[in-house]
PDB file of C-alpha atoms in Angstrom:
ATOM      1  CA  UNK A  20      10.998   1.908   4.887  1.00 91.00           C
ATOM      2  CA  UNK A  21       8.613   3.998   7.141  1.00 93.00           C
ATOM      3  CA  UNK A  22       5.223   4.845   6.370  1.00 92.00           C
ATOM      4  CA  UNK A  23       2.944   7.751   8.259  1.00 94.00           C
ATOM      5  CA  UNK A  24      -0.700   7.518   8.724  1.00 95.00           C
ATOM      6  CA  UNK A  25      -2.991  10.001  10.440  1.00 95.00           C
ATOM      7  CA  UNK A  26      -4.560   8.020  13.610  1.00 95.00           C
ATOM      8  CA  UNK A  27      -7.353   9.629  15.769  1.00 95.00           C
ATOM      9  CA  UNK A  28      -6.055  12.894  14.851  1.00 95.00           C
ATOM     10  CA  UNK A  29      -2.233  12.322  14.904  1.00 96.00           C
ATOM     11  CA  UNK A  30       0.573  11.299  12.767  1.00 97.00           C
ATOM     12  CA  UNK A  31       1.860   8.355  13.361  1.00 97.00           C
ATOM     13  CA  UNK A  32       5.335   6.511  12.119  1.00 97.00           C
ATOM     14  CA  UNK A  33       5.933   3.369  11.531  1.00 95.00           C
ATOM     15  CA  UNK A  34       8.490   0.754   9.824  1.00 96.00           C
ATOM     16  CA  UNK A  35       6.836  -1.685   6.576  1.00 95.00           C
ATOM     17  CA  UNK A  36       7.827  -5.072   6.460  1.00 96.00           C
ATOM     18  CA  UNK A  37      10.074  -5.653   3.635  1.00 95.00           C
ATOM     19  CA  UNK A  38       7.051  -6.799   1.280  1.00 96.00           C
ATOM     20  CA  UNK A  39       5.015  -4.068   1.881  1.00 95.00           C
ATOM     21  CA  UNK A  40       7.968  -2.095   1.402  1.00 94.00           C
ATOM     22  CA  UNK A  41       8.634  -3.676  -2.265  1.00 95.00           C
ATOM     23  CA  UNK A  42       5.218  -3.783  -3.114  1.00 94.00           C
ATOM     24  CA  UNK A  43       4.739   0.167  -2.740  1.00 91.00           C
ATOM     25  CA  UNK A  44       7.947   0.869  -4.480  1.00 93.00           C
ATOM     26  CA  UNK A  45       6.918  -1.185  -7.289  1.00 94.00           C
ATOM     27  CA  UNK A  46       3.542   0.778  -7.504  1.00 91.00           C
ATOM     28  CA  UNK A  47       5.075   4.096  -6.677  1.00 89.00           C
ATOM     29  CA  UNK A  48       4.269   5.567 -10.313  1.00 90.00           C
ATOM     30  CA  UNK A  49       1.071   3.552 -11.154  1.00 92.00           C
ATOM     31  CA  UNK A  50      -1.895   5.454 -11.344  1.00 92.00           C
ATOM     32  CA  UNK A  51      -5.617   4.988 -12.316  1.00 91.00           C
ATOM     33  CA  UNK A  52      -7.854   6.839 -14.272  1.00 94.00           C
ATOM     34  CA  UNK A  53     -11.157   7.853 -12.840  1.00 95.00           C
ATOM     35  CA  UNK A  54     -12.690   5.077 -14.837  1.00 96.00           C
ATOM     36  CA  UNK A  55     -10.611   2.320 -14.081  1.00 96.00           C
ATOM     37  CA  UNK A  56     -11.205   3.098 -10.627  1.00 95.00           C
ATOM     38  CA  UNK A  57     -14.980   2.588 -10.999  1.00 97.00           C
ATOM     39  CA  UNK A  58     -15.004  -0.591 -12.375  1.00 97.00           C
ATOM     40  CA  UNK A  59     -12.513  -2.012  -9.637  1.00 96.00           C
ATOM     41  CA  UNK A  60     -14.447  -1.187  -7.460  1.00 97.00           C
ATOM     42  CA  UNK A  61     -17.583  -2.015  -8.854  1.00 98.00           C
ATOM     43  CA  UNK A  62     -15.994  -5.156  -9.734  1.00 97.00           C
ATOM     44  CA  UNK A  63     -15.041  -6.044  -5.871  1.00 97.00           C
ATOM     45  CA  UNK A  64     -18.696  -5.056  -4.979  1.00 97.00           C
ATOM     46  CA  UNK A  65     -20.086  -7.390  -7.405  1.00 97.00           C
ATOM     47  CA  UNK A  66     -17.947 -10.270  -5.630  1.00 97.00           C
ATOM     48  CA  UNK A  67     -18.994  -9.899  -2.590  1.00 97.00           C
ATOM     49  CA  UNK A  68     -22.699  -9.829  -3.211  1.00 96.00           C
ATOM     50  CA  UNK A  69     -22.481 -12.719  -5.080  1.00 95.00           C
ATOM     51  CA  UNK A  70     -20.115 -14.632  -2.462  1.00 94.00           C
ATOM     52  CA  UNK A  71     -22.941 -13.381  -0.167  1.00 94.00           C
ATOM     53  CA  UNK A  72     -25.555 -14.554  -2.123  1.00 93.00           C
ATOM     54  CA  UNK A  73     -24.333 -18.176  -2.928  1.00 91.00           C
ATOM     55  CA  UNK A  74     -25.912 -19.618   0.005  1.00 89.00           C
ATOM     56  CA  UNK A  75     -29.284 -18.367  -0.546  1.00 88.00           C
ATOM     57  CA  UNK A  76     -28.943 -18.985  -4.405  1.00 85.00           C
ATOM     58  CA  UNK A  77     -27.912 -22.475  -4.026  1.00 87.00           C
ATOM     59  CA  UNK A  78     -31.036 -23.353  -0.966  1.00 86.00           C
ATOM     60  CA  UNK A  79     -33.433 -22.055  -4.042  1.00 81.00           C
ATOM     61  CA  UNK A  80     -32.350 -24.414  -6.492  1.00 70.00           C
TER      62      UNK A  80
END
């Protein structure tokens, strides 16, 4: 399967491996709402400030 992307300005072609291939067919009708898209990504924010924070959190106790 082949994929396109827009690089610096140009379109660009090129082949998937065969799981990234799979993985986009199996997600080719899946969609999110608006909200469910807020708290993913809220959710991946809160993650990484806390992996972030660990250090510090655990030198304070």
């Amino acid at each position: 399967m082949f994929a396109k992307a827009i690089v610096g300005g140009k379109l660009i072609q090129f082949r998937l491996s065969p799981e990234l291939a799979r993985a986009h067919r199996a997600n080719a009708d899946k969609t999110m709402t608006e909200r469910e898209v807020i708290e993913f990504v809220e959710q991946k924010r809160r993650a990484l400030a806390l992996r972030r924070a660990k250090p510090y959190l655990a030198s304070r106790s």
